[in-house]
Amino acid sequence: DPRGLYTCEIGEDKRISLQVHYRMCQNCIEVDAPTISGIVVADVVATLFLAVAVYCISGHNRGHTSRASDKQNLISNELYQ
């Protein structure tokens, strides 16, 4: 327990005192370098997986006609003329 009063003697007559108080977290988890690197790698993999999933879902528009044919259909319709 490092709490308490610390004294440093400088020379024969000079003394400096320091009172140390601190609180420790009782439910804390120690995070080391492998844990942080694992979290970063998992985040990158999840982001890449999500990006590929969005690309695969939105990249394939099946059954959609081109804009040129849409324009021709609107022009030939008598209601819009």
mmCIF file of N, CA, C and O in Angstrom:
data_model
loop_
_atom_site.group_PDB
_atom_site.id
_atom_site.type_symbol
_atom_site.label_atom_id
_atom_site.label_comp_id
_atom_site.label_asym_id
_atom_site.label_seq_id
_atom_site.Cartn_x
_atom_site.Cartn_y
_atom_site.Cartn_z
ATOM 1 N N ASP A 1 0.855 -1.182 0.000
ATOM 2 C CA ASP A 1 0.000 0.000 0.000
ATOM 3 C C ASP A 1 0.894 1.236 0.000
ATOM 4 O O ASP A 1 1.519 1.550 1.004
ATOM 5 N N PRO A 2 0.983 1.957 -1.130
ATOM 6 C CA PRO A 2 1.887 3.114 -1.199
ATOM 7 C C PRO A 2 1.319 4.394 -0.599
ATOM 8 O O PRO A 2 1.952 5.428 -0.687
ATOM 9 N N ARG A 3 0.131 4.340 0.035
ATOM 10 C CA ARG A 3 -0.397 5.555 0.655
ATOM 11 C C ARG A 3 0.415 5.909 1.895
ATOM 12 O O ARG A 3 0.938 5.041 2.579
ATOM 13 N N GLY A 4 0.477 7.193 2.153
ATOM 14 C CA GLY A 4 1.171 7.606 3.362
ATOM 15 C C GLY A 4 1.955 8.883 3.164
ATOM 16 O O GLY A 4 1.829 9.578 2.166
ATOM 17 N N LEU A 5 2.790 9.195 4.149
ATOM 18 C CA LEU A 5 3.609 10.399 4.147
ATOM 19 C C LEU A 5 5.037 10.010 3.791
ATOM 20 O O LEU A 5 5.650 9.173 4.443
ATOM 21 N N TYR A 6 5.542 10.613 2.721
ATOM 22 C CA TYR A 6 6.910 10.365 2.273
ATOM 23 C C TYR A 6 7.743 11.610 2.546
ATOM 24 O O TYR A 6 7.296 12.727 2.325
ATOM 25 N N THR A 7 8.983 11.388 2.998
ATOM 26 C CA THR A 7 9.874 12.488 3.321
ATOM 27 C C THR A 7 11.188 12.311 2.570
ATOM 28 O O THR A 7 11.744 11.214 2.523
ATOM 29 N N CYS A 8 11.647 13.411 1.965
ATOM 30 C CA CYS A 8 12.913 13.411 1.252
ATOM 31 C C CYS A 8 13.839 14.391 1.972
ATOM 32 O O CYS A 8 13.472 15.542 2.200
ATOM 33 N N GLU A 9 15.014 13.944 2.304
ATOM 34 C CA GLU A 9 15.975 14.808 2.983
ATOM 35 C C GLU A 9 16.984 15.320 1.971
ATOM 36 O O GLU A 9 17.670 14.547 1.315
ATOM 37 N N ILE A 10 17.082 16.641 1.843
ATOM 38 C CA ILE A 10 18.040 17.288 0.962
ATOM 39 C C ILE A 10 19.003 18.047 1.866
ATOM 40 O O ILE A 10 18.647 19.044 2.469
ATOM 41 N N GLY A 11 20.195 17.559 1.943
ATOM 42 C CA GLY A 11 21.159 18.207 2.840
ATOM 43 C C GLY A 11 20.880 17.810 4.278
ATOM 44 O O GLY A 11 20.168 16.854 4.580
ATOM 45 N N GLU A 12 21.431 18.616 5.194
ATOM 46 C CA GLU A 12 21.265 18.286 6.604
ATOM 47 C C GLU A 12 20.015 18.916 7.197
ATOM 48 O O GLU A 12 19.367 18.334 8.052
ATOM 49 N N ASP A 13 19.653 20.147 6.787
ATOM 50 C CA ASP A 13 18.518 20.829 7.418
ATOM 51 C C ASP A 13 17.258 20.822 6.574
ATOM 52 O O ASP A 13 16.225 21.261 7.043
ATOM 53 N N LYS A 14 17.316 20.426 5.332
ATOM 54 C CA LYS A 14 16.164 20.584 4.451
ATOM 55 C C LYS A 14 15.452 19.247 4.278
ATOM 56 O O LYS A 14 16.053 18.255 3.913
ATOM 57 N N ARG A 15 14.143 19.285 4.533
ATOM 58 C CA ARG A 15 13.296 18.108 4.358
ATOM 59 C C ARG A 15 12.050 18.499 3.581
ATOM 60 O O ARG A 15 11.450 19.531 3.847
ATOM 61 N N ILE A 16 11.688 17.661 2.642
ATOM 62 C CA ILE A 16 10.463 17.875 1.873
ATOM 63 C C ILE A 16 9.548 16.678 2.112
ATOM 64 O O ILE A 16 9.971 15.529 1.989
ATOM 65 N N SER A 17 8.298 16.979 2.456
ATOM 66 C CA SER A 17 7.333 15.914 2.742
ATOM 67 C C SER A 17 6.251 15.894 1.666
ATOM 68 O O SER A 17 5.880 16.931 1.109
ATOM 69 N N LEU A 18 5.751 14.717 1.408
ATOM 70 C CA LEU A 18 4.711 14.539 0.404
ATOM 71 C C LEU A 18 3.693 13.532 0.928
ATOM 72 O O LEU A 18 4.055 12.422 1.315
ATOM 73 N N GLN A 19 2.437 13.937 0.969
ATOM 74 C CA GLN A 19 1.355 13.054 1.402
ATOM 75 C C GLN A 19 0.725 12.427 0.155
ATOM 76 O O GLN A 19 0.318 13.130 -0.758
ATOM 77 N N VAL A 20 0.639 11.107 0.101
ATOM 78 C CA VAL A 20 0.106 10.400 -1.058
ATOM 79 C C VAL A 20 -1.222 9.754 -0.700
ATOM 80 O O VAL A 20 -1.322 8.991 0.258
ATOM 81 N N HIS A 21 -2.250 10.100 -1.493
ATOM 82 C CA HIS A 21 -3.586 9.487 -1.386
ATOM 83 C C HIS A 21 -3.978 8.993 -2.765
ATOM 84 O O HIS A 21 -3.733 9.668 -3.757
ATOM 85 N N TYR A 22 -4.588 7.859 -2.867
ATOM 86 C CA TYR A 22 -5.106 7.404 -4.154
ATOM 87 C C TYR A 22 -6.224 6.401 -3.912
ATOM 88 O O TYR A 22 -6.347 5.818 -2.845
ATOM 89 N N ARG A 23 -7.029 6.213 -4.919
ATOM 90 C CA ARG A 23 -8.103 5.232 -4.856
ATOM 91 C C ARG A 23 -7.830 4.143 -5.884
ATOM 92 O O ARG A 23 -7.424 4.428 -7.000
ATOM 93 N N MET A 24 -8.106 2.936 -5.518
ATOM 94 C CA MET A 24 -7.961 1.831 -6.461
ATOM 95 C C MET A 24 -9.340 1.371 -6.889
ATOM 96 O O MET A 24 -10.269 1.330 -6.092
ATOM 97 N N CYS A 25 -9.440 1.049 -8.148
ATOM 98 C CA CYS A 25 -10.693 0.535 -8.682
ATOM 99 C C CYS A 25 -10.833 -0.929 -8.275
ATOM 100 O O CYS A 25 -9.933 -1.737 -8.506
ATOM 101 N N GLN A 26 -11.958 -1.281 -7.691
ATOM 102 C CA GLN A 26 -12.135 -2.652 -7.230
ATOM 103 C C GLN A 26 -12.622 -3.577 -8.345
ATOM 104 O O GLN A 26 -12.423 -4.780 -8.282
ATOM 105 N N ASN A 27 -13.275 -3.026 -9.379
ATOM 106 C CA ASN A 27 -13.796 -3.843 -10.471
ATOM 107 C C ASN A 27 -13.044 -3.605 -11.765
ATOM 108 O O ASN A 27 -13.595 -3.804 -12.838
ATOM 109 N N CYS A 28 -11.805 -3.163 -11.695
ATOM 110 C CA CYS A 28 -11.033 -2.854 -12.896
ATOM 111 C C CYS A 28 -10.445 -4.118 -13.504
ATOM 112 O O CYS A 28 -10.153 -5.081 -12.808
ATOM 113 N N ILE A 29 -10.262 -4.061 -14.815
ATOM 114 C CA ILE A 29 -9.631 -5.150 -15.545
ATOM 115 C C ILE A 29 -8.339 -4.621 -16.137
ATOM 116 O O ILE A 29 -8.335 -3.575 -16.778
ATOM 117 N N GLU A 30 -7.265 -5.345 -15.951
ATOM 118 C CA GLU A 30 -5.986 -4.904 -16.492
ATOM 119 C C GLU A 30 -5.943 -5.230 -17.981
ATOM 120 O O GLU A 30 -6.218 -6.342 -18.397
ATOM 121 N N VAL A 31 -5.642 -4.228 -18.773
ATOM 122 C CA VAL A 31 -5.577 -4.388 -20.222
ATOM 123 C C VAL A 31 -4.117 -4.311 -20.647
ATOM 124 O O VAL A 31 -3.458 -3.307 -20.425
ATOM 125 N N ASP A 32 -3.645 -5.394 -21.252
ATOM 126 C CA ASP A 32 -2.258 -5.421 -21.701
ATOM 127 C C ASP A 32 -2.198 -5.326 -23.224
ATOM 128 O O ASP A 32 -3.221 -5.234 -23.893
ATOM 129 N N ALA A 33 -0.997 -5.340 -23.774
ATOM 130 C CA ALA A 33 -0.803 -5.144 -25.219
ATOM 131 C C ALA A 33 -1.485 -6.217 -26.070
ATOM 132 O O ALA A 33 -2.120 -5.887 -27.079
ATOM 133 N N PRO A 34 -1.424 -7.511 -25.734
ATOM 134 C CA PRO A 34 -2.131 -8.499 -26.567
ATOM 135 C C PRO A 34 -3.648 -8.302 -26.578
ATOM 136 O O PRO A 34 -4.299 -8.523 -27.601
ATOM 137 N N THR A 35 -4.215 -7.863 -25.477
ATOM 138 C CA THR A 35 -5.655 -7.623 -25.437
ATOM 139 C C THR A 35 -6.031 -6.459 -26.339
ATOM 140 O O THR A 35 -7.002 -6.542 -27.101
ATOM 141 N N ILE A 36 -5.273 -5.378 -26.276
ATOM 142 C CA ILE A 36 -5.561 -4.214 -27.120
ATOM 143 C C ILE A 36 -5.383 -4.566 -28.587
ATOM 144 O O ILE A 36 -6.223 -4.214 -29.430
ATOM 145 N N SER A 37 -4.325 -5.296 -28.934
ATOM 146 C CA SER A 37 -4.124 -5.671 -30.336
ATOM 147 C C SER A 37 -5.216 -6.617 -30.812
ATOM 148 O O SER A 37 -5.652 -6.537 -31.963
ATOM 149 N N GLY A 38 -5.699 -7.498 -29.966
ATOM 150 C CA GLY A 38 -6.810 -8.375 -30.322
ATOM 151 C C GLY A 38 -8.085 -7.603 -30.594
ATOM 152 O O GLY A 38 -8.831 -7.906 -31.534
ATOM 153 N N ILE A 39 -8.347 -6.585 -29.781
ATOM 154 C CA ILE A 39 -9.533 -5.751 -29.991
ATOM 155 C C ILE A 39 -9.426 -4.995 -31.306
ATOM 156 O O ILE A 39 -10.389 -4.908 -32.073
ATOM 157 N N VAL A 40 -8.247 -4.458 -31.604
ATOM 158 C CA VAL A 40 -8.049 -3.706 -32.849
ATOM 159 C C VAL A 40 -8.201 -4.618 -34.062
ATOM 160 O O VAL A 40 -8.881 -4.271 -35.034
ATOM 161 N N VAL A 41 -7.603 -5.812 -34.020
ATOM 162 C CA VAL A 41 -7.716 -6.748 -35.143
ATOM 163 C C VAL A 41 -9.160 -7.186 -35.337
ATOM 164 O O VAL A 41 -9.656 -7.248 -36.471
ATOM 165 N N ALA A 42 -9.862 -7.485 -34.271
ATOM 166 C CA ALA A 42 -11.272 -7.880 -34.373
ATOM 167 C C ALA A 42 -12.119 -6.753 -34.957
ATOM 168 O O ALA A 42 -13.028 -6.998 -35.759
ATOM 169 N N ASP A 43 -11.826 -5.512 -34.579
ATOM 170 C CA ASP A 43 -12.563 -4.365 -35.109
ATOM 171 C C ASP A 43 -12.315 -4.209 -36.607
ATOM 172 O O ASP A 43 -13.249 -3.964 -37.373
ATOM 173 N N VAL A 44 -11.068 -4.366 -37.047
ATOM 174 C CA VAL A 44 -10.748 -4.242 -38.467
ATOM 175 C C VAL A 44 -11.425 -5.358 -39.267
ATOM 176 O O VAL A 44 -12.001 -5.116 -40.331
ATOM 177 N N VAL A 45 -11.388 -6.582 -38.754
ATOM 178 C CA VAL A 45 -12.021 -7.710 -39.450
ATOM 179 C C VAL A 45 -13.529 -7.499 -39.540
ATOM 180 O O VAL A 45 -14.140 -7.732 -40.592
ATOM 181 N N ALA A 46 -14.150 -7.057 -38.463
ATOM 182 C CA ALA A 46 -15.591 -6.815 -38.484
ATOM 183 C C ALA A 46 -15.949 -5.696 -39.458
ATOM 184 O O ALA A 46 -16.961 -5.785 -40.170
ATOM 185 N N THR A 47 -15.140 -4.646 -39.520
ATOM 186 C CA THR A 47 -15.394 -3.550 -40.446
ATOM 187 C C THR A 47 -15.270 -4.017 -41.893
ATOM 188 O O THR A 47 -16.104 -3.678 -42.739
ATOM 189 N N LEU A 48 -14.250 -4.809 -42.196
ATOM 190 C CA LEU A 48 -14.093 -5.343 -43.551
ATOM 191 C C LEU A 48 -15.250 -6.266 -43.924
ATOM 192 O O LEU A 48 -15.763 -6.220 -45.042
ATOM 193 N N PHE A 49 -15.668 -7.111 -42.987
ATOM 194 C CA PHE A 49 -16.796 -8.010 -43.237
ATOM 195 C C PHE A 49 -18.066 -7.212 -43.521
ATOM 196 O O PHE A 49 -18.815 -7.523 -44.451
ATOM 197 N N LEU A 50 -18.303 -6.169 -42.755
ATOM 198 C CA LEU A 50 -19.481 -5.332 -42.969
ATOM 199 C C LEU A 50 -19.405 -4.612 -44.308
ATOM 200 O O LEU A 50 -20.409 -4.513 -45.025
ATOM 201 N N ALA A 51 -18.224 -4.126 -44.679
ATOM 202 C CA ALA A 51 -18.063 -3.436 -45.962
ATOM 203 C C ALA A 51 -18.315 -4.387 -47.125
ATOM 204 O O ALA A 51 -18.990 -4.028 -48.107
ATOM 205 N N VAL A 52 -17.809 -5.616 -47.045
ATOM 206 C CA VAL A 52 -18.047 -6.599 -48.108
ATOM 207 C C VAL A 52 -19.518 -6.968 -48.179
ATOM 208 O O VAL A 52 -20.089 -7.098 -49.272
ATOM 209 N N ALA A 53 -20.167 -7.109 -47.038
ATOM 210 C CA ALA A 53 -21.594 -7.438 -47.021
ATOM 211 C C ALA A 53 -22.426 -6.329 -47.661
ATOM 212 O O ALA A 53 -23.327 -6.596 -48.463
ATOM 213 N N VAL A 54 -22.132 -5.078 -47.341
ATOM 214 C CA VAL A 54 -22.866 -3.958 -47.935
ATOM 215 C C VAL A 54 -22.608 -3.887 -49.434
ATOM 216 O O VAL A 54 -23.527 -3.656 -50.227
ATOM 217 N N TYR A 55 -21.375 -4.127 -49.854
ATOM 218 C CA TYR A 55 -21.047 -4.106 -51.277
ATOM 219 C C TYR A 55 -21.792 -5.211 -52.021
ATOM 220 O O TYR A 55 -22.315 -4.988 -53.109
ATOM 221 N N CYS A 56 -21.835 -6.399 -51.439
ATOM 222 C CA CYS A 56 -22.513 -7.518 -52.099
ATOM 223 C C CYS A 56 -24.017 -7.298 -52.188
ATOM 224 O O CYS A 56 -24.645 -7.660 -53.180
ATOM 225 N N ILE A 57 -24.592 -6.710 -51.165
ATOM 226 C CA ILE A 57 -26.047 -6.489 -51.174
ATOM 227 C C ILE A 57 -26.417 -5.361 -52.123
ATOM 228 O O ILE A 57 -27.354 -5.477 -52.906
ATOM 229 N N SER A 58 -25.695 -4.268 -52.096
ATOM 230 C CA SER A 58 -26.077 -3.102 -52.901
ATOM 231 C C SER A 58 -25.478 -3.121 -54.299
ATOM 232 O O SER A 58 -25.929 -2.389 -55.168
ATOM 233 N N GLY A 59 -24.500 -3.944 -54.565
ATOM 234 C CA GLY A 59 -23.822 -3.940 -55.849
ATOM 235 C C GLY A 59 -24.547 -4.683 -56.945
ATOM 236 O O GLY A 59 -24.285 -4.469 -58.119
ATOM 237 N N HIS A 60 -25.477 -5.535 -56.595
ATOM 238 C CA HIS A 60 -26.153 -6.358 -57.590
ATOM 239 C C HIS A 60 -27.625 -5.978 -57.681
ATOM 240 O O HIS A 60 -28.464 -6.511 -56.974
ATOM 241 N N ASN A 61 -27.936 -5.045 -58.552
ATOM 242 C CA ASN A 61 -29.329 -4.661 -58.782
ATOM 243 C C ASN A 61 -29.867 -5.489 -59.938
ATOM 244 O O ASN A 61 -29.689 -5.153 -61.099
ATOM 245 N N ARG A 62 -30.521 -6.567 -59.629
ATOM 246 C CA ARG A 62 -31.040 -7.453 -60.665
ATOM 247 C C ARG A 62 -32.438 -7.007 -61.071
ATOM 248 O O ARG A 62 -33.239 -6.597 -60.251
ATOM 249 N N GLY A 63 -32.706 -7.100 -62.342
ATOM 250 C CA GLY A 63 -34.042 -6.800 -62.827
ATOM 251 C C GLY A 63 -34.328 -5.326 -62.987
ATOM 252 O O GLY A 63 -35.442 -4.939 -63.291
ATOM 253 N N HIS A 64 -33.379 -4.484 -62.793
ATOM 254 C CA HIS A 64 -33.600 -3.051 -62.940
ATOM 255 C C HIS A 64 -33.231 -2.639 -64.353
ATOM 256 O O HIS A 64 -32.163 -2.969 -64.844
ATOM 257 N N THR A 65 -34.109 -1.930 -64.993
ATOM 258 C CA THR A 65 -33.832 -1.490 -66.359
ATOM 259 C C THR A 65 -32.989 -0.234 -66.340
ATOM 260 O O THR A 65 -32.891 0.452 -65.335
ATOM 261 N N SER A 66 -32.406 0.086 -67.453
ATOM 262 C CA SER A 66 -31.542 1.256 -67.515
ATOM 263 C C SER A 66 -32.367 2.527 -67.518
ATOM 264 O O SER A 66 -33.569 2.515 -67.772
ATOM 265 N N ARG A 67 -31.727 3.645 -67.279
ATOM 266 C CA ARG A 67 -32.431 4.925 -67.244
ATOM 267 C C ARG A 67 -32.937 5.332 -68.612
ATOM 268 O O ARG A 67 -33.924 6.027 -68.731
ATOM 269 N N ALA A 68 -32.255 4.918 -69.665
ATOM 270 C CA ALA A 68 -32.699 5.272 -71.010
ATOM 271 C C ALA A 68 -34.059 4.655 -71.295
ATOM 272 O O ALA A 68 -34.940 5.306 -71.851
ATOM 273 N N SER A 69 -34.269 3.419 -70.881
ATOM 274 C CA SER A 69 -35.567 2.797 -71.128
ATOM 275 C C SER A 69 -36.644 3.428 -70.257
ATOM 276 O O SER A 69 -37.794 3.530 -70.663
ATOM 277 N N ASP A 70 -36.291 3.863 -69.033
ATOM 278 C CA ASP A 70 -37.266 4.565 -68.193
ATOM 279 C C ASP A 70 -37.690 5.870 -68.853
ATOM 280 O O ASP A 70 -38.866 6.233 -68.843
ATOM 281 N N LYS A 71 -36.757 6.582 -69.414
ATOM 282 C CA LYS A 71 -37.060 7.850 -70.066
ATOM 283 C C LYS A 71 -37.966 7.614 -71.286
ATOM 284 O O LYS A 71 -38.913 8.347 -71.514
ATOM 285 N N GLN A 72 -37.696 6.587 -72.045
ATOM 286 C CA GLN A 72 -38.530 6.278 -73.204
ATOM 287 C C GLN A 72 -39.938 5.903 -72.783
ATOM 288 O O GLN A 72 -40.908 6.301 -73.420
ATOM 289 N N ASN A 73 -40.074 5.165 -71.678
ATOM 290 C CA ASN A 73 -41.406 4.786 -71.208
ATOM 291 C C ASN A 73 -42.196 6.005 -70.766
ATOM 292 O O ASN A 73 -43.405 6.083 -70.982
ATOM 293 N N LEU A 74 -41.546 6.960 -70.124
ATOM 294 C CA LEU A 74 -42.254 8.161 -69.683
ATOM 295 C C LEU A 74 -42.672 9.015 -70.872
ATOM 296 O O LEU A 74 -43.762 9.586 -70.880
ATOM 297 N N ILE A 75 -41.833 9.145 -71.862
ATOM 298 C CA ILE A 75 -42.163 9.979 -73.015
ATOM 299 C C ILE A 75 -43.303 9.367 -73.820
ATOM 300 O O ILE A 75 -44.193 10.069 -74.286
ATOM 301 N N SER A 76 -43.332 8.042 -73.935
ATOM 302 C CA SER A 76 -44.382 7.415 -74.726
ATOM 303 C C SER A 76 -45.725 7.395 -73.995
ATOM 304 O O SER A 76 -46.754 7.197 -74.616
ATOM 305 N N ASN A 77 -45.720 7.627 -72.688
ATOM 306 C CA ASN A 77 -46.959 7.622 -71.939
ATOM 307 C C ASN A 77 -47.711 8.929 -72.200
ATOM 308 O O ASN A 77 -47.169 10.004 -72.068
ATOM 309 N N GLU A 78 -48.977 8.857 -72.558
ATOM 310 C CA GLU A 78 -49.733 10.033 -72.959
ATOM 311 C C GLU A 78 -50.107 10.909 -71.772
ATOM 312 O O GLU A 78 -50.354 12.103 -71.946
ATOM 313 N N LEU A 79 -50.162 10.361 -70.570
ATOM 314 C CA LEU A 79 -50.525 11.167 -69.405
ATOM 315 C C LEU A 79 -49.480 12.235 -69.115
ATOM 316 O O LEU A 79 -49.801 13.338 -68.686
ATOM 317 N N TYR A 80 -48.204 11.929 -69.315
ATOM 318 C CA TYR A 80 -47.151 12.885 -69.040
ATOM 319 C C TYR A 80 -46.994 13.917 -70.154
ATOM 320 O O TYR A 80 -46.421 14.951 -69.950
ATOM 321 N N GLN A 81 -47.479 13.639 -71.344
ATOM 322 C CA GLN A 81 -47.344 14.585 -72.426
ATOM 323 C C GLN A 81 -48.416 15.642 -72.274
ATOM 324 O O GLN A 81 -48.335 16.755 -72.599
#
